[in-house]
Tab-separated table of C-alpha atoms in Angstrom:
chain	number	residue	atom	x	y	z
A	1	MET	CA	7.616	3.882	5.993
A	2	CYS	CA	8.047	1.907	9.249
A	3	ALA	CA	7.242	-0.615	11.902
A	4	ILE	CA	4.987	-0.105	14.620
A	5	THR	CA	4.083	-2.960	17.443
A	6	GLY	CA	2.021	-3.131	20.222
A	7	ILE	CA	1.751	-5.356	22.863
A	8	ILE	CA	-0.388	-5.652	26.117
A	9	GLY	CA	0.515	-8.923	28.429
A	10	GLU	CA	2.854	-9.779	31.750
A	11	ASN	CA	6.159	-8.886	31.151
A	12	VAL	CA	6.446	-7.838	27.696
A	13	GLN	CA	9.187	-6.187	27.251
A	14	ASP	CA	10.853	-9.622	25.143
A	15	GLU	CA	8.081	-10.053	23.072
A	16	LEU	CA	8.013	-6.115	21.635
A	17	TYR	CA	11.569	-6.391	20.922
A	18	ARG	CA	11.254	-9.763	19.466
A	19	MET	CA	8.652	-8.765	17.374
A	20	LEU	CA	10.802	-5.009	16.175
A	21	LEU	CA	13.492	-7.368	15.204
A	22	THR	CA	11.068	-9.435	13.236
A	23	LEU	CA	10.107	-5.834	10.973
A	24	LYS	CA	14.076	-4.961	11.070
A	25	HIS	CA	13.651	-4.910	7.119
A	26	ARG	CA	10.335	-1.936	7.614
A	27	GLY	CA	12.264	0.928	9.720
A	28	PRO	CA	16.631	-0.247	9.055
A	29	ASP	CA	17.372	3.609	10.656
A	30	LYS	CA	16.217	3.570	14.170
A	31	SER	CA	14.321	2.059	16.584
A	32	GLY	CA	12.273	3.075	19.614
A	33	VAL	CA	10.308	1.559	22.825
A	34	PHE	CA	7.203	3.051	24.870
A	35	VAL	CA	6.982	1.151	27.774
A	36	ASP	CA	5.281	1.552	30.911
A	37	GLY	CA	5.577	5.240	30.399
A	38	VAL	CA	9.177	4.901	29.364
A	39	ILE	CA	10.739	6.038	26.352
A	40	SER	CA	13.466	4.267	24.419
A	41	HIS	CA	15.248	5.329	21.599
A	42	GLY	CA	18.153	3.798	19.238
A	43	ASN	CA	19.820	1.455	16.612
A	44	LEU	CA	17.535	-1.852	17.166
A	45	GLU	CA	20.849	-3.881	18.153
A	46	GLU	CA	21.246	-1.108	20.951
A	47	LEU	CA	18.624	-0.845	21.699
A	48	THR	CA	17.491	-0.815	26.066
A	49	VAL	CA	13.280	-2.042	26.285
A	50	PRO	CA	12.334	-1.357	29.405
A	51	PRO	CA	9.813	-3.983	31.973
A	52	GLY	CA	6.725	-3.370	31.818
A	53	ASN	CA	2.559	-4.990	30.527
A	54	PHE	CA	2.413	-2.272	27.522
A	55	GLY	CA	4.136	-1.704	24.840
A	56	LEU	CA	4.356	0.170	21.995
A	57	GLY	CA	7.572	0.003	18.861
A	58	HIS	CA	8.496	1.993	16.177
A	59	ASN	CA	11.190	0.715	13.680
A	60	LEU	CA	11.494	4.156	11.197
A	61	LEU	CA	12.574	4.044	7.547
A	62	SER	CA	13.997	7.493	6.320
A	63	ILE	CA	12.464	9.035	3.475
A	64	VAL	CA	13.574	12.853	3.276
A	65	GLY	CA	15.497	13.269	6.156
A	66	SER	CA	12.664	15.262	8.393
A	67	GLU	CA	11.152	11.865	9.754
A	68	VAL	CA	12.120	11.627	14.052
A	69	VAL	CA	12.303	8.421	15.768
A	70	GLN	CA	9.329	6.956	17.237
A	71	PRO	CA	8.019	6.854	20.194
A	72	LEU	CA	6.463	9.904	20.120
A	73	ARG	CA	5.112	11.958	23.047
A	74	LYS	CA	3.335	14.791	23.786
A	75	GLY	CA	1.415	15.749	27.161
A	76	LYS	CA	-0.381	12.504	27.544
A	77	ILE	CA	-0.799	11.228	24.268
A	78	VAL	CA	1.644	9.143	22.740
A	79	LEU	CA	1.781	8.157	19.022
A	80	VAL	CA	3.639	5.657	16.649
A	81	CYS	CA	2.776	6.065	12.557
A	82	ASN	CA	3.547	4.200	9.459
A	83	GLY	CA	2.669	6.854	7.408
A	84	GLU	CA	3.115	9.654	4.470
A	85	ILE	CA	0.803	12.221	4.774
A	86	TYR	CA	0.554	13.969	1.154
A	87	ASN	CA	-1.484	17.141	2.922
A	88	HIS	CA	1.368	17.773	6.375
A	89	TYR	CA	2.719	20.454	5.597
A	90	GLN	CA	-0.635	22.642	5.339
A	91	LEU	CA	-1.492	20.764	8.426
A	92	TYR	CA	1.276	21.783	9.832
A	93	SER	CA	0.785	25.600	8.909
A	94	GLY	CA	-2.612	25.390	9.839
A	95	LEU	CA	-2.153	23.861	13.405
A	96	LYS	CA	0.394	26.693	14.027
A	97	ASN	CA	-1.767	29.108	13.425
A	98	GLU	CA	-4.917	27.738	14.908
A	99	SER	CA	-3.486	26.394	17.954
A	100	ASN	CA	-0.798	26.407	20.983
A	101	TYR	CA	0.997	23.220	19.486
A	102	ASN	CA	4.660	23.715	19.674
A	103	PHE	CA	6.389	21.804	16.723
A	104	GLU	CA	9.996	20.188	17.235
A	105	THR	CA	10.385	19.277	13.126
A	106	ASP	CA	7.828	19.376	10.599
A	107	SER	CA	7.716	15.126	9.800
A	108	ASP	CA	3.906	13.426	9.163
A	109	SER	CA	4.252	12.068	11.852
A	110	GLU	CA	4.762	14.811	14.384
A	111	VAL	CA	1.798	16.545	12.295
A	112	VAL	CA	-0.618	13.647	13.388
A	113	LEU	CA	0.505	14.262	16.946
A	114	GLY	CA	-0.591	17.551	16.643
A	115	LEU	CA	-4.037	16.961	15.069
A	116	ILE	CA	-4.156	14.304	18.197
A	117	THR	CA	-3.364	17.008	20.394
A	118	HIS	CA	-5.366	19.347	18.911
A	119	TYR	CA	-9.064	18.019	19.666
A	120	TYR	CA	-8.421	15.966	22.225
A	121	HIS	CA	-10.982	16.422	25.102
A	122	GLY	CA	-10.022	13.753	27.392
A	123	SER	CA	-11.662	10.798	24.771
A	124	LEU	CA	-9.595	9.373	21.984
A	125	SER	CA	-11.881	7.087	20.405
A	126	GLN	CA	-13.552	10.513	20.226
A	127	THR	CA	-10.470	12.415	19.212
A	128	ILE	CA	-9.118	9.820	16.364
A	129	PRO	CA	-12.183	10.304	13.297
A	130	LYS	CA	-11.457	13.755	13.367
A	131	VAL	CA	-8.519	13.218	13.143
A	132	VAL	CA	-8.542	10.448	9.857
A	133	GLU	CA	-10.902	13.062	8.607
A	134	ARG	CA	-8.531	16.029	7.683
A	135	LEU	CA	-5.904	13.243	6.657
A	136	ASP	CA	-4.798	12.984	3.267
A	137	GLY	CA	-2.087	9.927	2.788
A	138	ASP	CA	-1.074	6.662	3.261
A	139	TYR	CA	-0.913	4.984	6.868
A	140	ALA	CA	-0.858	3.066	9.471
A	141	PHE	CA	-1.079	4.602	13.445
A	142	CYS	CA	-1.969	4.088	17.469
A	143	ALA	CA	-2.527	6.521	19.860
A	144	TYR	CA	-2.714	5.740	23.811
A	145	ASP	CA	-3.383	8.738	26.216
A	146	GLY	CA	-2.805	6.228	29.502
A	147	LYS	CA	-6.322	4.128	29.330
A	148	ASP	CA	-6.715	3.897	25.910
A	149	LEU	CA	-5.250	2.518	23.302
A	150	VAL	CA	-6.217	3.427	19.232
A	151	ALA	CA	-5.367	2.232	15.993
A	152	VAL	CA	-6.280	3.000	13.132
A	153	ARG	CA	-4.953	2.030	8.975
A	154	ASP	CA	-5.836	4.971	5.860
A	155	PRO	CA	-9.271	4.812	4.339
A	156	LEU	CA	-7.814	2.641	1.392
A	157	GLY	CA	-5.752	0.175	3.111
A	158	VAL	CA	-2.767	1.022	1.442
A	159	LYS	CA	-0.917	0.637	4.978
A	160	PRO	CA	-1.386	-2.672	6.741
A	161	LEU	CA	-1.919	-3.337	10.045
A	162	TYR	CA	-2.502	-6.475	11.803
A	163	TYR	CA	-4.015	-7.799	14.878
A	164	GLY	CA	-4.593	-11.234	17.392
A	165	GLU	CA	-3.906	-12.322	21.137
A	166	ASN	CA	-2.808	-15.891	22.872
A	167	ASP	CA	-2.112	-16.741	25.662
A	168	GLY	CA	-2.393	-13.660	27.636
A	169	ILE	CA	-1.496	-11.512	25.407
A	170	PHE	CA	-2.923	-8.671	22.594
A	171	ALA	CA	-0.628	-6.655	19.547
A	172	PHE	CA	-0.890	-5.818	16.843
A	173	ALA	CA	1.797	-5.065	13.976
A	174	SER	CA	2.176	-3.566	10.669
A	175	GLU	CA	2.992	-7.690	9.868
A	176	ARG	CA	1.734	-11.031	10.360
A	177	LYS	CA	5.454	-12.455	11.170
A	178	ALA	CA	5.716	-10.369	14.225
A	179	LEU	CA	2.318	-11.792	16.199
A	180	TRP	CA	3.883	-15.165	14.991
A	181	THR	CA	6.487	-14.187	16.531
A	182	VAL	CA	5.272	-13.463	19.964
A	183	GLY	CA	2.909	-17.086	19.680
A	184	ILE	CA	-0.337	-15.410	18.255
A	185	ASP	CA	-1.033	-17.647	15.398
A	186	GLU	CA	-4.468	-15.940	14.252
A	187	THR	CA	-4.228	-12.888	13.244
A	188	HIS	CA	-6.625	-10.286	11.519
A	189	SER	CA	-5.627	-7.599	9.007
A	190	LEU	CA	-7.763	-4.294	10.599
A	191	PRO	CA	-10.614	-3.125	7.946
A	192	PRO	CA	-10.044	0.533	6.654
A	193	LYS	CA	-13.558	1.628	7.704
A	194	TYR	CA	-12.622	0.781	11.477
A	195	MET	CA	-10.071	1.461	14.234
A	196	LEU	CA	-9.308	-1.239	16.891
A	197	HIS	CA	-10.607	0.602	20.542
A	198	ASN	CA	-9.315	-1.176	23.651
A	199	GLN	CA	-8.837	-4.143	21.191
A	200	GLU	CA	-12.275	-4.154	19.815
A	201	LEU	CA	-13.196	-2.429	15.649
A	202	VAL	CA	-15.571	0.386	15.933
A	203	GLU	CA	-16.374	1.438	12.814
A	204	LEU	CA	-15.225	5.073	11.398
A	205	PRO	CA	-18.478	7.525	10.976
A	206	GLY	CA	-18.622	8.564	6.894
A	207	ARG	CA	-14.798	7.729	6.633
A	208	LEU	CA	-15.665	6.587	3.291
A	209	SER	CA	-16.356	9.765	1.683
A	210	TRP	CA	-15.558	8.183	-2.011
A	211	LYS	CA	-18.484	5.720	-1.027
A	212	ASN	CA	-20.893	7.048	0.973
A	213	ASN	CA	-21.928	10.171	-1.429
A	214	HIS	CA	-20.357	9.217	-5.077
A	215	SER	CA	-22.898	5.955	-5.445
A	216	ILE	CA	-24.627	4.866	-8.211
A	217	SER	CA	-27.386	6.111	-8.488
A	218	ARG	CA	-25.743	10.061	-9.225
A	219	SER	CA	-24.545	9.023	-12.202
A	220	GLU	CA	-27.937	7.948	-13.388
A	221	ILE	CA	-29.458	10.656	-12.295
A	222	VAL	CA	-27.338	13.244	-13.208
A	223	THR	CA	-26.641	14.183	-16.058
A	224	PRO	CA	-22.238	13.980	-16.763
A	225	PRO	CA	-19.912	16.021	-17.173
A	226	SER	CA	-18.871	16.675	-20.965
A	227	LYS	CA	-15.599	13.819	-21.519
A	228	LYS	CA	-13.727	16.734	-22.429
A	229	TYR	CA	-13.503	18.182	-19.066
A	230	LEU	CA	-13.476	14.530	-17.573
A	231	LYS	CA	-10.497	14.010	-19.152
A	232	GLU	CA	-8.961	17.114	-18.270
A	233	SER	CA	-9.436	17.032	-14.716
A	234	LEU	CA	-8.350	13.303	-14.893
A	235	LYS	CA	-5.444	14.300	-16.007
A	236	ASN	CA	-5.092	17.344	-13.281
A	237	HIS	CA	-5.891	14.980	-10.915
A	238	ILE	CA	-3.120	12.524	-12.132
A	239	GLN	CA	-0.432	14.922	-11.913
A	240	GLU	CA	-1.585	16.314	-8.491
A	241	SER	CA	-1.531	13.098	-7.203
A	242	VAL	CA	1.916	11.653	-8.602
A	243	GLN	CA	3.828	15.740	-8.142
A	244	LYS	CA	2.468	15.067	-4.139
A	245	ARG	CA	3.760	11.369	-4.172
A	246	THR	CA	7.312	12.323	-4.921
A	247	LEU	CA	7.342	16.033	-3.252
A	248	GLY	CA	10.962	16.222	-1.372
A	249	LEU	CA	12.300	12.655	-3.355
A	250	ASP	CA	15.860	13.130	-4.958
A	251	LYS	CA	14.661	10.974	-6.878
A	252	VAL	CA	11.875	7.929	-7.539
A	253	GLY	CA	11.710	4.263	-9.437
A	254	ILE	CA	8.415	2.944	-10.925
A	255	LEU	CA	7.728	-0.431	-10.620
A	256	PHE	CA	7.629	-0.984	-14.467
A	257	SER	CA	5.321	-3.051	-17.506
A	258	GLY	CA	5.694	-0.967	-20.529
A	259	GLY	CA	1.617	-1.013	-20.141
A	260	VAL	CA	-0.439	2.678	-20.456
A	261	ASP	CA	-0.324	2.464	-16.161
A	262	SER	CA	2.915	2.955	-15.200
A	263	THR	CA	3.722	4.142	-18.310
A	264	ILE	CA	1.744	7.121	-17.388
A	265	LEU	CA	3.512	7.614	-13.775
A	266	ALA	CA	6.868	7.591	-16.035
A	267	VAL	CA	6.160	10.214	-18.248
A	268	ILE	CA	4.737	12.506	-15.802
A	269	CYS	CA	7.618	12.025	-13.219
A	270	ALA	CA	9.741	12.778	-16.451
A	271	ASP	CA	8.069	16.001	-17.149
A	272	LEU	CA	8.233	16.927	-13.218
A	273	GLY	CA	11.986	16.794	-13.950
A	274	ILE	CA	12.742	14.385	-11.016
A	275	GLU	CA	15.188	11.585	-11.382
A	276	THR	CA	13.402	8.428	-12.446
A	277	ASP	CA	14.627	5.197	-12.576
A	278	LEU	CA	12.638	2.268	-14.799
A	279	TYR	CA	12.188	-1.330	-13.250
A	280	ALA	CA	10.530	-4.601	-15.358
A	281	VAL	CA	10.721	-7.951	-14.277
A	282	GLY	CA	9.985	-10.883	-17.221
A	283	SER	CA	10.865	-14.268	-18.969
A	284	GLU	CA	12.878	-13.551	-21.804
A	285	ASP	CA	11.115	-12.115	-24.353
A	286	SER	CA	8.178	-11.936	-21.843
A	287	PRO	CA	5.209	-9.270	-23.380
A	288	ASP	CA	6.397	-6.827	-20.474
A	289	LEU	CA	10.401	-6.545	-21.707
A	290	LEU	CA	9.204	-6.224	-24.410
A	291	PHE	CA	6.924	-3.306	-24.455
A	292	ALA	CA	9.334	-1.664	-20.841
A	293	HIS	CA	12.074	-1.352	-23.211
A	294	ASN	CA	10.641	-0.018	-26.226
A	295	VAL	CA	9.424	2.482	-24.440
A	296	SER	CA	11.897	3.281	-21.962
A	297	CYS	CA	13.964	4.184	-25.426
A	298	ASP	CA	11.408	6.375	-26.013
A	299	ILE	CA	10.308	8.833	-23.494
A	300	GLY	CA	14.311	8.710	-22.687
A	301	LEU	CA	14.101	6.895	-19.250
A	302	PRO	CA	17.110	4.367	-17.262
A	303	LEU	CA	15.660	0.828	-17.565
A	304	HIS	CA	16.557	-1.428	-15.334
A	305	THR	CA	15.537	-5.279	-16.111
A	306	ARG	CA	15.571	-8.938	-13.990
A	307	ILE	CA	15.667	-11.419	-16.373
A	308	VAL	CA	13.213	-15.020	-14.581
A	309	ASP	CA	13.481	-18.221	-15.626
A	310	GLU	CA	12.908	-21.480	-13.869
A	311	GLN	CA	15.929	-21.458	-11.563
A	312	VAL	CA	14.689	-17.811	-9.946
A	313	VAL	CA	11.236	-19.163	-9.329
A	314	ARG	CA	12.388	-21.790	-7.500
A	315	GLU	CA	15.046	-19.837	-5.525
A	316	TYR	CA	12.645	-16.929	-4.652
A	317	SER	CA	9.603	-19.197	-3.888
A	318	PRO	CA	10.436	-19.096	-0.538
A	319	PRO	CA	11.326	-15.275	0.347
A	320	VAL	CA	7.922	-14.217	-1.442
A	321	LEU	CA	5.552	-16.444	0.970
A	322	ASN	CA	7.165	-15.206	3.706
A	323	ALA	CA	6.804	-11.771	2.178
A	324	ILE	CA	2.821	-11.847	1.287
A	325	GLU	CA	2.545	-14.010	4.499
A	326	GLU	CA	0.503	-16.112	2.504
A	327	TRP	CA	-0.323	-19.757	0.128
A	328	ASN	CA	-1.912	-18.064	-2.127
A	329	VAL	CA	-0.241	-19.153	-5.557
A	330	MET	CA	-1.653	-16.830	-7.646
A	331	LYS	CA	-0.519	-13.715	-5.066
A	332	LEU	CA	3.412	-15.518	-5.274
A	333	GLY	CA	3.308	-14.491	-9.149
A	334	VAL	CA	1.880	-10.885	-8.650
A	335	GLY	CA	4.232	-11.104	-5.974
A	336	MET	CA	7.205	-11.888	-7.312
A	337	THR	CA	7.298	-8.870	-9.946
A	338	ALA	CA	7.015	-6.522	-7.326
A	339	TYR	CA	9.329	-8.595	-4.708
A	340	LEU	CA	12.590	-8.170	-7.819
A	341	ALA	CA	12.067	-5.067	-9.001
A	342	ALA	CA	12.253	-3.518	-5.257
A	343	GLU	CA	15.206	-5.605	-4.672
A	344	MET	CA	16.684	-4.139	-7.951
A	345	ALA	CA	15.599	-0.857	-6.683
A	346	HIS	CA	16.823	-0.992	-3.140
A	347	GLN	CA	20.409	-1.804	-4.680
A	348	HIS	CA	20.219	1.935	-6.642
A	349	GLY	CA	19.313	3.408	-3.066
A	350	GLN	CA	16.089	3.878	-4.207
A	351	ARG	CA	13.135	3.941	-1.059
A	352	VAL	CA	10.350	4.462	-2.604
A	353	ILE	CA	8.753	2.994	-5.721
A	354	LEU	CA	5.214	3.908	-7.720
A	355	SER	CA	3.446	1.455	-8.806
A	356	GLY	CA	0.085	1.895	-11.687
A	357	GLN	CA	-2.125	-0.580	-9.180
A	358	GLY	CA	-5.529	0.819	-9.041
A	359	ALA	CA	-6.248	1.949	-12.469
A	360	ASP	CA	-7.634	-1.216	-13.198
A	361	GLU	CA	-10.346	-1.296	-10.571
A	362	LEU	CA	-10.904	2.073	-11.194
A	363	PHE	CA	-11.283	2.194	-14.862
A	364	ALA	CA	-12.069	-1.141	-15.806
A	365	GLY	CA	-9.369	-2.376	-16.749
A	366	TYR	CA	-9.903	-6.262	-16.180
A	367	HIS	CA	-11.612	-8.188	-19.009
A	368	ARG	CA	-14.386	-8.910	-16.593
A	369	TYR	CA	-16.040	-5.676	-16.729
A	370	LEU	CA	-16.359	-6.265	-19.998
A	371	ASP	CA	-18.755	-8.825	-18.966
A	372	PHE	CA	-20.581	-6.698	-16.356
A	373	TYR	CA	-20.586	-4.098	-18.535
A	374	GLN	CA	-22.816	-6.386	-21.266
A	375	GLU	CA	-24.713	-7.647	-18.080
A	376	LYS	CA	-25.572	-4.473	-15.917
A	377	GLY	CA	-25.142	-1.303	-18.309
A	378	GLU	CA	-24.201	1.303	-15.298
A	379	LYS	CA	-24.202	-0.533	-12.451
A	380	ALA	CA	-21.521	-2.466	-13.209
A	381	GLN	CA	-20.029	0.514	-11.374
A	382	GLU	CA	-21.038	-1.621	-8.314
A	383	ASP	CA	-18.153	-4.587	-9.752
A	384	LEU	CA	-15.811	-1.852	-9.819
A	385	GLN	CA	-16.403	0.139	-6.007
A	386	GLU	CA	-16.597	-3.120	-4.503
A	387	ASP	CA	-13.057	-4.329	-5.619
A	388	VAL	CA	-11.868	-1.262	-5.153
A	389	GLU	CA	-13.126	-1.061	-1.722
A	390	ASN	CA	-11.024	-4.709	-1.173
A	391	LEU	CA	-8.210	-3.947	-2.228
A	392	TYR	CA	-6.489	-3.642	0.829
A	393	HIS	CA	-6.543	-7.601	1.221
A	394	VAL	CA	-6.499	-8.658	-1.880
A	395	ASN	CA	-3.326	-6.155	-3.218
A	396	LEU	CA	-2.176	-3.606	-1.164
A	397	GLU	CA	-1.465	-5.834	1.966
A	398	ARG	CA	0.625	-7.770	-0.468
A	399	ASP	CA	2.666	-5.437	-2.684
A	400	ASP	CA	3.211	-2.887	0.665
A	401	LYS	CA	4.808	-6.360	1.923
A	402	VAL	CA	7.003	-7.477	-0.947
A	403	THR	CA	8.358	-4.020	-1.502
A	404	MET	CA	8.834	-3.280	2.536
A	405	ALA	CA	10.949	-6.742	2.043
A	406	HIS	CA	13.600	-4.566	0.557
A	407	SER	CA	13.136	-1.525	3.187
A	408	VAL	CA	11.214	0.276	0.079
A	409	GLU	CA	8.626	1.840	-0.187
A	410	LEU	CA	5.970	1.690	-2.498
A	411	ARG	CA	3.217	4.441	-2.878
A	412	VAL	CA	-0.387	4.477	-5.810
A	413	PRO	CA	-0.648	7.495	-7.329
A	414	TYR	CA	-3.799	6.018	-8.433
A	415	LEU	CA	-5.416	5.706	-5.677
A	416	ASP	CA	-4.966	9.183	-3.975
A	417	LEU	CA	-9.121	9.855	-2.683
A	418	GLN	CA	-9.694	13.147	-5.553
A	419	ILE	CA	-9.248	10.196	-8.359
A	420	ILE	CA	-11.211	7.820	-6.578
A	421	ASN	CA	-13.847	10.029	-6.067
A	422	MET	CA	-14.145	11.251	-9.776
A	423	ALA	CA	-13.377	7.529	-11.168
A	424	LEU	CA	-16.603	6.057	-10.068
A	425	ASP	CA	-18.682	8.849	-10.753
A	426	ILE	CA	-17.000	8.350	-14.798
A	427	PRO	CA	-19.922	6.938	-16.621
A	428	MET	CA	-19.079	3.244	-17.624
A	429	TYR	CA	-19.320	3.732	-21.713
A	430	TYR	CA	-16.577	6.120	-21.005
A	431	LYS	CA	-14.540	3.306	-19.684
A	432	ILE	CA	-15.645	0.538	-22.533
A	433	ASN	CA	-17.120	1.763	-25.895
A	434	GLY	CA	-19.287	-1.018	-25.998
A	435	PRO	CA	-19.273	-5.182	-26.257
A	436	GLU	CA	-16.235	-5.368	-28.330
A	437	ASP	CA	-14.026	-3.224	-26.361
A	438	ASN	CA	-11.019	-6.084	-25.204
A	439	ARG	CA	-8.699	-2.926	-24.818
A	440	ARG	CA	-11.063	-1.091	-21.945
A	441	LYS	CA	-10.242	1.852	-19.671
A	442	CYS	CA	-11.188	3.996	-22.749
A	443	ILE	CA	-10.872	7.447	-21.324
A	444	LEU	CA	-7.472	6.955	-19.121
A	445	ARG	CA	-5.793	5.747	-22.557
A	446	GLU	CA	-6.952	9.197	-24.284
A	447	VAL	CA	-5.532	10.653	-21.510
A	448	ALA	CA	-2.116	8.800	-21.520
A	449	ARG	CA	-2.269	9.802	-25.206
A	450	GLU	CA	-2.497	13.692	-24.166
A	451	LEU	CA	0.171	13.353	-21.641
A	452	GLY	CA	2.204	12.151	-24.834
A	453	VAL	CA	2.520	8.284	-23.843
A	454	PRO	CA	3.638	6.368	-27.142
A	455	PRO	CA	0.792	5.147	-28.933
A	456	GLU	CA	1.768	1.283	-29.077
A	457	ILE	CA	1.540	1.115	-25.539
A	458	VAL	CA	-1.683	3.614	-24.842
A	459	ASN	CA	-3.925	1.302	-27.765
A	460	ARG	CA	-2.072	-2.061	-25.566
A	461	PRO	CA	-4.336	-4.565	-24.395
A	462	LYS	CA	-4.251	-5.297	-20.822
A	463	LYS	CA	-1.705	-8.228	-19.278
A	464	ALA	CA	-2.013	-9.146	-15.443
A	465	ALA	CA	1.631	-8.642	-14.214
A	466	GLN	CA	1.943	-12.599	-13.488
A	467	TYR	CA	0.828	-12.915	-17.100
A	468	GLY	CA	2.668	-10.244	-18.876
A	469	SER	CA	6.286	-10.896	-16.913
A	470	GLY	CA	5.799	-14.778	-17.944
A	471	ILE	CA	6.157	-15.885	-14.266
A	472	HIS	CA	2.615	-17.630	-13.658
A	473	LYS	CA	3.822	-19.517	-16.996
A	474	ILE	CA	7.047	-20.919	-15.481
A	475	LEU	CA	5.429	-21.691	-11.803
A	476	ARG	CA	1.992	-22.984	-13.698
A	477	LYS	CA	4.601	-25.375	-16.425
A	478	LYS	CA	7.141	-26.177	-14.598
A	479	VAL	CA	7.186	-25.549	-10.958
A	480	LEU	CA	4.017	-25.911	-9.813
A	481	LYS	CA	4.406	-29.683	-11.798
A	482	ASP	CA	7.429	-30.458	-9.518
A	483	GLN	CA	4.776	-32.295	-6.984
A	484	VAL	CA	8.310	-33.351	-4.797
A	485	TYR	CA	9.229	-29.811	-4.867
A	486	MET	CA	6.358	-28.155	-4.106
A	487	ASP	CA	5.236	-30.597	-0.972
A	488	ASN	CA	8.591	-29.532	0.600
A	489	LEU	CA	8.081	-25.795	-0.301
A	490	LYS	CA	4.131	-25.959	2.025
A	491	LYS	CA	5.657	-28.213	4.216
A	492	THR	CA	8.729	-25.463	5.299
A	493	PHE	CA	5.775	-22.518	4.777
A	494	LYS	CA	3.886	-24.134	7.068
A	495	PHE	CA	6.145	-25.412	9.826
A	496	ARG	CA	8.497	-21.591	9.644
A	497	LEU	CA	5.304	-19.410	9.582
A	498	CYS	CA	4.048	-21.676	12.972
A	499	ARG	CA	7.309	-21.894	14.641
A	500	ASN	CA	9.983	-18.969	13.417
A	501	PRO	CA	8.194	-16.932	10.906
A	502	PHE	CA	12.116	-16.211	9.600
A	503	PHE	CA	13.123	-17.784	5.617
């Protein structure tokens, strides 16, 4: 993955460079800019940014070695893309056969540019919806044709994109801090169901098929397939999702809690034969570390741990807050787990780490879903669906930013569209086995058992990351009670986000 930026104003070359410099952690390998028709590539510290009133920028994080330096240009179309397109080989082959587009590489981003060029007939706003309908991946990209500027992100919002304007400047970027550094304090997250067309939000027609074609009423009026069929299909979808998210990788890390979601990913990676390292974070004797150690021994994968105590929480609170870009104590507790895991992964040369994010929302993992199910029955699916729709600003943007702070890309196999399509149609009674089911996620646990997940993990109750790691307890009982520390932290946070985004 990478960082993308764009800015419109008067003589914005210096601002564009500062935005890229602010986001160097997202793409330390190469950088490039497009300013008023001129493209320049190179190392960021030596990059020449031409003068002009409109600019696009890109920082590259090279994952498998086939990525190209951006911005890309074909004819009048210019593209900057932060994306992992999982069906790009199929798209590449199809475009070679159905169009006269000549590819220089088979990289993800050039395939996106090829699709845009293939469908383009003078209007980017009409082209982009056709393009995203064919993409299977996690991405945020912007295209420009000399008159229209269109930015869009993937349908779940796995990859972030923010925009804002102030004092004659309009800009967008992969993180808010790039906007803050050029004086744009009020920022907005681009909703996944929309595209930004010439600074205005335009709804994408029919993009979220899992919402439009997989409604609650369908589960109520159509006899669902057998449980055996559903389990087999779900198992296949999860295996396929992990496989395509690890394709071409020599090694991969897993953000590991010793819970059922992350253990399923670990077992599948081991079965695929990919070199896999597990990363667990927690206080000494915390549940996550204890279970993670036992599981790593059972399945034979190396485990790397970071012990967290009060000193660590105090030390890491400022950089984690800087990464998540919000004064939010709950997100601080969860984000610190992923931040520390990504720090370890980076030290081991990992470029990609997998997470079990999304499984609880799809398969009713949280305790509140038990209450919803008791109250609403099958209509509790609506609550799951709503939570999936809101994942982008509740969890996904946070997780992306805390891992990319260490130049590590997070991938989320459970949020594959095939899995979402299926999971939201699985009846609630296959997810929650009655009013006393305090473990929940029944069908996913049965799939885990069939995949070879150890029984103690299959039966392990759900514990949210901040609780299982012990970080929330340290925050609540020690750090949050230190009013002097918290007041100074908040003052520093507000000052540095408004005046200078760097901690």
